[in-house]
mmCIF file of C-alpha atoms in Angstrom:
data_model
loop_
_atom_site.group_PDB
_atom_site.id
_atom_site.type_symbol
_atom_site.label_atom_id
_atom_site.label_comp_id
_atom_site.label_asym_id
_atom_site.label_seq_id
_atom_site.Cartn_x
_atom_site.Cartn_y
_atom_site.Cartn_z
ATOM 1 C CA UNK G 1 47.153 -62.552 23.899
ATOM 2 C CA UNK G 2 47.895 -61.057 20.552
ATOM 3 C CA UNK G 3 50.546 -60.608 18.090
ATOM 4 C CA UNK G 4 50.979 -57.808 15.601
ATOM 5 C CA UNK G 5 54.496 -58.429 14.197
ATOM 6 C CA UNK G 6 56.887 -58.793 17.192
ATOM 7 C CA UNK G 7 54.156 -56.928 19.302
ATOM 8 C CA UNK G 8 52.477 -58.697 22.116
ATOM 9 C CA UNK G 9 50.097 -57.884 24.048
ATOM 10 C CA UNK G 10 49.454 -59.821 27.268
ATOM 11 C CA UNK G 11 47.654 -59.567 30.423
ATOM 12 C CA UNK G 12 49.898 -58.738 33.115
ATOM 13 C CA UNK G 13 49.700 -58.783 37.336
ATOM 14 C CA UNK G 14 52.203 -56.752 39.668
ATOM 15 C CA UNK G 15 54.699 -59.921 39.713
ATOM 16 C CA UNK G 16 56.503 -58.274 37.377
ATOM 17 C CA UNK G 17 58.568 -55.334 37.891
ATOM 18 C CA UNK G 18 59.147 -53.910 34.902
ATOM 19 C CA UNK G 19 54.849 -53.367 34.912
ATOM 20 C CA UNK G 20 55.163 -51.769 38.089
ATOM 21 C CA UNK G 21 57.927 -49.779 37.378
ATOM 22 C CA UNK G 22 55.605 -48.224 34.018
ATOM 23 C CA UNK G 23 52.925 -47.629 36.301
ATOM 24 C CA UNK G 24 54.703 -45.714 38.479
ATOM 25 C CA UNK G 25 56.064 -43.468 36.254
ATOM 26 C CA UNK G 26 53.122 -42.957 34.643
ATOM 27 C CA UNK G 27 51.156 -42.013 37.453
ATOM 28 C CA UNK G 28 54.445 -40.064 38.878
ATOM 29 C CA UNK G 29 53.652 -37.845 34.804
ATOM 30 C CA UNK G 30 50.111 -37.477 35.233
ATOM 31 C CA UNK G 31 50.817 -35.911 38.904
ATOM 32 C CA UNK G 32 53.381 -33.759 37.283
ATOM 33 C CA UNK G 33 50.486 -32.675 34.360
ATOM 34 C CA UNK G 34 47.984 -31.932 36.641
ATOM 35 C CA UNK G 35 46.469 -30.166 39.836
ATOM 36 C CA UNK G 36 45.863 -32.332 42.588
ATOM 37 C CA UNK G 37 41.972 -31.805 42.298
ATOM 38 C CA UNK G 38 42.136 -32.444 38.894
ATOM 39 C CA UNK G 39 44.231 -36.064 38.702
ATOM 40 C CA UNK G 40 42.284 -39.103 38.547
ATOM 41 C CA UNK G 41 45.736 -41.311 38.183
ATOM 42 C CA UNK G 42 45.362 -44.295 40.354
ATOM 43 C CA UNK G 43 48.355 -46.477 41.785
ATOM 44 C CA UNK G 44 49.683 -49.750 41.301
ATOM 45 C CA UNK G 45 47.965 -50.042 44.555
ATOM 46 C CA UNK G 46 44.824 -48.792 43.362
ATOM 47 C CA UNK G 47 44.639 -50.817 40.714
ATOM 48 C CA UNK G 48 45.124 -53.969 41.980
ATOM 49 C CA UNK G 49 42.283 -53.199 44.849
ATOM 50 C CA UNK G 50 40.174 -52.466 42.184
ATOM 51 C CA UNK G 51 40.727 -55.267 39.948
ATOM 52 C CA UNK G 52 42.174 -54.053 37.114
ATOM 53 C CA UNK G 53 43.034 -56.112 34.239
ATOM 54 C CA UNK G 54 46.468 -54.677 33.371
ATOM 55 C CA UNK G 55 48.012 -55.108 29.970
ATOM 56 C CA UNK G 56 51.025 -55.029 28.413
ATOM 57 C CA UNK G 57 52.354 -54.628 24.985
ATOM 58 C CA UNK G 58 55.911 -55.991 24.238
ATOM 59 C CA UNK G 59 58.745 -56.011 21.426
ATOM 60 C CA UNK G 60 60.030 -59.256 22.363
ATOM 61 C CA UNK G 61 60.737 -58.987 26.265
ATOM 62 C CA UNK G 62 61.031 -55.227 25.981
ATOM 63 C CA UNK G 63 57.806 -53.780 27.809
ATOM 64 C CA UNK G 64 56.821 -50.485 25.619
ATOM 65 C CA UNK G 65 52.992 -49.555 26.916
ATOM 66 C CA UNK G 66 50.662 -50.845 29.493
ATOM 67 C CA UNK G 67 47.172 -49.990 30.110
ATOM 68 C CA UNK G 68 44.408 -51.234 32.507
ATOM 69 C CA UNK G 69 40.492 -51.954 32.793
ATOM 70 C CA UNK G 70 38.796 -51.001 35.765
ATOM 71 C CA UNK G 71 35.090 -52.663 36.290
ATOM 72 C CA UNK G 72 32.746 -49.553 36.995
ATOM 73 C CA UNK G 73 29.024 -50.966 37.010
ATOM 74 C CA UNK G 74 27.215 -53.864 35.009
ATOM 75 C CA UNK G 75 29.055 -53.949 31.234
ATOM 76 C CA UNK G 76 30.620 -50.892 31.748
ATOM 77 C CA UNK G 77 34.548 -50.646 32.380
ATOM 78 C CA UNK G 78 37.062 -47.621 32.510
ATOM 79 C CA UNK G 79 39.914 -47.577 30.572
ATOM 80 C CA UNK G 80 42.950 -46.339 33.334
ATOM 81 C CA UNK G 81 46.508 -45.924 33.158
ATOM 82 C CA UNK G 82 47.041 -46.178 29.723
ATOM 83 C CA UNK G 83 50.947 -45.205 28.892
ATOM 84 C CA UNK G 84 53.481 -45.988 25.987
ATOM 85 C CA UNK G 85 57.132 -45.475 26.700
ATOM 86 C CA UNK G 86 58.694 -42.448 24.310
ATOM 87 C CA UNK G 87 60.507 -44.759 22.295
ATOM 88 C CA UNK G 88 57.529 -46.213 21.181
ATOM 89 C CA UNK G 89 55.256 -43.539 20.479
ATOM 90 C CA UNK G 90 54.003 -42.911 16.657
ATOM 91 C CA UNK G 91 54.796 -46.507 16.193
ATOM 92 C CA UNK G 92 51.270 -47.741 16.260
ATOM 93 C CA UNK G 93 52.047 -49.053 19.954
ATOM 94 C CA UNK G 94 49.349 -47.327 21.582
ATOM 95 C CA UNK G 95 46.469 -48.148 18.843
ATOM 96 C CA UNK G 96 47.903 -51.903 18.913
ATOM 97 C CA UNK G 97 47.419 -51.927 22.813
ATOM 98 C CA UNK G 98 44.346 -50.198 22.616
ATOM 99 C CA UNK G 99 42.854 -52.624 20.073
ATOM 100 C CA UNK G 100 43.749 -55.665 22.013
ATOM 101 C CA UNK G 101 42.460 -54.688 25.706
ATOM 102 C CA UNK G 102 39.131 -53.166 23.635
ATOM 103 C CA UNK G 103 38.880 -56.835 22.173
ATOM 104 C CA UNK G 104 39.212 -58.702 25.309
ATOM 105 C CA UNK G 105 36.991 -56.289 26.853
ATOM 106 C CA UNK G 106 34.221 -57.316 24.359
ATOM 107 C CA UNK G 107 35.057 -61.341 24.223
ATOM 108 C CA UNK G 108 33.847 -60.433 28.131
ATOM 109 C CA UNK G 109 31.243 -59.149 27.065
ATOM 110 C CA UNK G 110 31.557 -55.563 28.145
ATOM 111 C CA UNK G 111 29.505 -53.477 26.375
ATOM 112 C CA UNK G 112 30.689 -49.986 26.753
ATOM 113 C CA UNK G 113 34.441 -48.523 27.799
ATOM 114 C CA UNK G 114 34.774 -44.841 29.146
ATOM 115 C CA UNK G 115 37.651 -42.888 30.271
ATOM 116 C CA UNK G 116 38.932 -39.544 31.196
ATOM 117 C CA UNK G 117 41.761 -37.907 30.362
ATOM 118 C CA UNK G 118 43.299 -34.427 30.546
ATOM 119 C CA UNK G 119 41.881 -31.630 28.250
ATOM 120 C CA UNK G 120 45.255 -29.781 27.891
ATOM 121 C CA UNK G 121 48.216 -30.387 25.503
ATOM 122 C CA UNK G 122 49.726 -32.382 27.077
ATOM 123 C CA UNK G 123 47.179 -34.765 26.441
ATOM 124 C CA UNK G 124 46.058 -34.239 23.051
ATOM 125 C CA UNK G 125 48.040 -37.441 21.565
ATOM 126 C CA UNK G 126 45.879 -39.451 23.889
ATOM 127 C CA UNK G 127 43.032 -37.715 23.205
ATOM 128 C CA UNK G 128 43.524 -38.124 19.076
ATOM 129 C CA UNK G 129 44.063 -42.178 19.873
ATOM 130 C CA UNK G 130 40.559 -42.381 21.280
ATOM 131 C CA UNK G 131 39.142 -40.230 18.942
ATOM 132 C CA UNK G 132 40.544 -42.699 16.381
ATOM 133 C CA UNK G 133 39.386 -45.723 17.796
ATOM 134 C CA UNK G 134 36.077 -44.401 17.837
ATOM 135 C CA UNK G 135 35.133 -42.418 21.558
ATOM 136 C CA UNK G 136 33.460 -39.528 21.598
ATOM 137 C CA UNK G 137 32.903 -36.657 24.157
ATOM 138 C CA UNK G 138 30.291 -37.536 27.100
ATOM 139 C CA UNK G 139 29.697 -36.431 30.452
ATOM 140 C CA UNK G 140 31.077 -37.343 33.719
ATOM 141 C CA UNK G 141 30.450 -40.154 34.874
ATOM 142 C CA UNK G 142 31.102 -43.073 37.964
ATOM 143 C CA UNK G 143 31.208 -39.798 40.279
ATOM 144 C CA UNK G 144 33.520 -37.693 38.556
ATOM 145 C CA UNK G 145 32.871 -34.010 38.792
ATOM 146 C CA UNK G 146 33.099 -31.732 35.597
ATOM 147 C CA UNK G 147 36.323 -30.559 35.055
ATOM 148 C CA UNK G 148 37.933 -28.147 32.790
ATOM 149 C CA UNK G 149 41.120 -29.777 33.543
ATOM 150 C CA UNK G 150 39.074 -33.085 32.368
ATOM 151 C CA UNK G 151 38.326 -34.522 28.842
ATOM 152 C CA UNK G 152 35.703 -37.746 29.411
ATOM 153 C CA UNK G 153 35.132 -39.678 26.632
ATOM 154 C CA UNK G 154 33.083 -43.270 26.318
ATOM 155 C CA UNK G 155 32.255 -46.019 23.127
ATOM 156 C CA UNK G 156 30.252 -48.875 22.771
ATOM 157 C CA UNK G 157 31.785 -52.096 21.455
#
């Protein structure tokens, strides 16, 4: 858990409704965003099977983002999920999540994190985040297909 300010950032299970709720409508967006063949949104469900270490970040009890990390192979996770409520965007929410759940990913010693997101506007916010926090561009990879509809993107940490 960390603190930035009033910020918190905790990991979370599907106990909590609020965290499902957030999931749901983000992966309720992301099917709005994009063509069937092209969404890689996973459920609550989904994530759970896969065990995914899902975060939170919260003003107080007020949950504002949430994000998960999904094992893929040996040191390698995927960054899934990730979604900060309106109110909260351009607040520093989303870097202050993103920070935290790259930090516990390394104090597991997880070596690199890679994710994929859309490549249209309605994803270039995301896309700018990662940039920021040091992704670049790859390839596919953990059987995705290339996509034009697709923006992957990896880092070491």
């Amino acid at each position: 858990m960390t603190c930035q300010g009033r910020l918190t950032v905790t990991l979370e299970d599907t106990s909590h409704a609020d965290v499902v709720e957030l999931l749901q409508i983000h992966e309720a967006l992301m099917r709005t965003q994009t063509p069937h063949a092209s969404c890689h949104v996973k459920s609550v469900d989904d994530l759970t099977g896969a065990g995914a270490r899902i975060f939170s970040l919260r003003d107080n009890d007020r949950l504002l983002a949430i994000g998960a990390l999904v094992g893929i192979g040996p040191g390698h996770e995927e960054l899934k999920s990730m979604h900060v409520r309106d109110i909260a965007r351009g607040r520093g929410a989303g870097k202050a999540l993103l920070e935290s759940m790259l930090s516990d990913a390394r104090s597991r010693g997880v070596q690199r994190i890679s994710l994929e997101t859309g490549a249209g506007t309605d994803h270039a916010t995301a896309r700018s985040l990662y940039t920021r926090a040091g992704f670049i561009p790859c390839g596919p990879y953990a059987g995705y297909a290339d996509d034009p509809l697709s923006t992957f993107m990896t880092r070491e940490i």
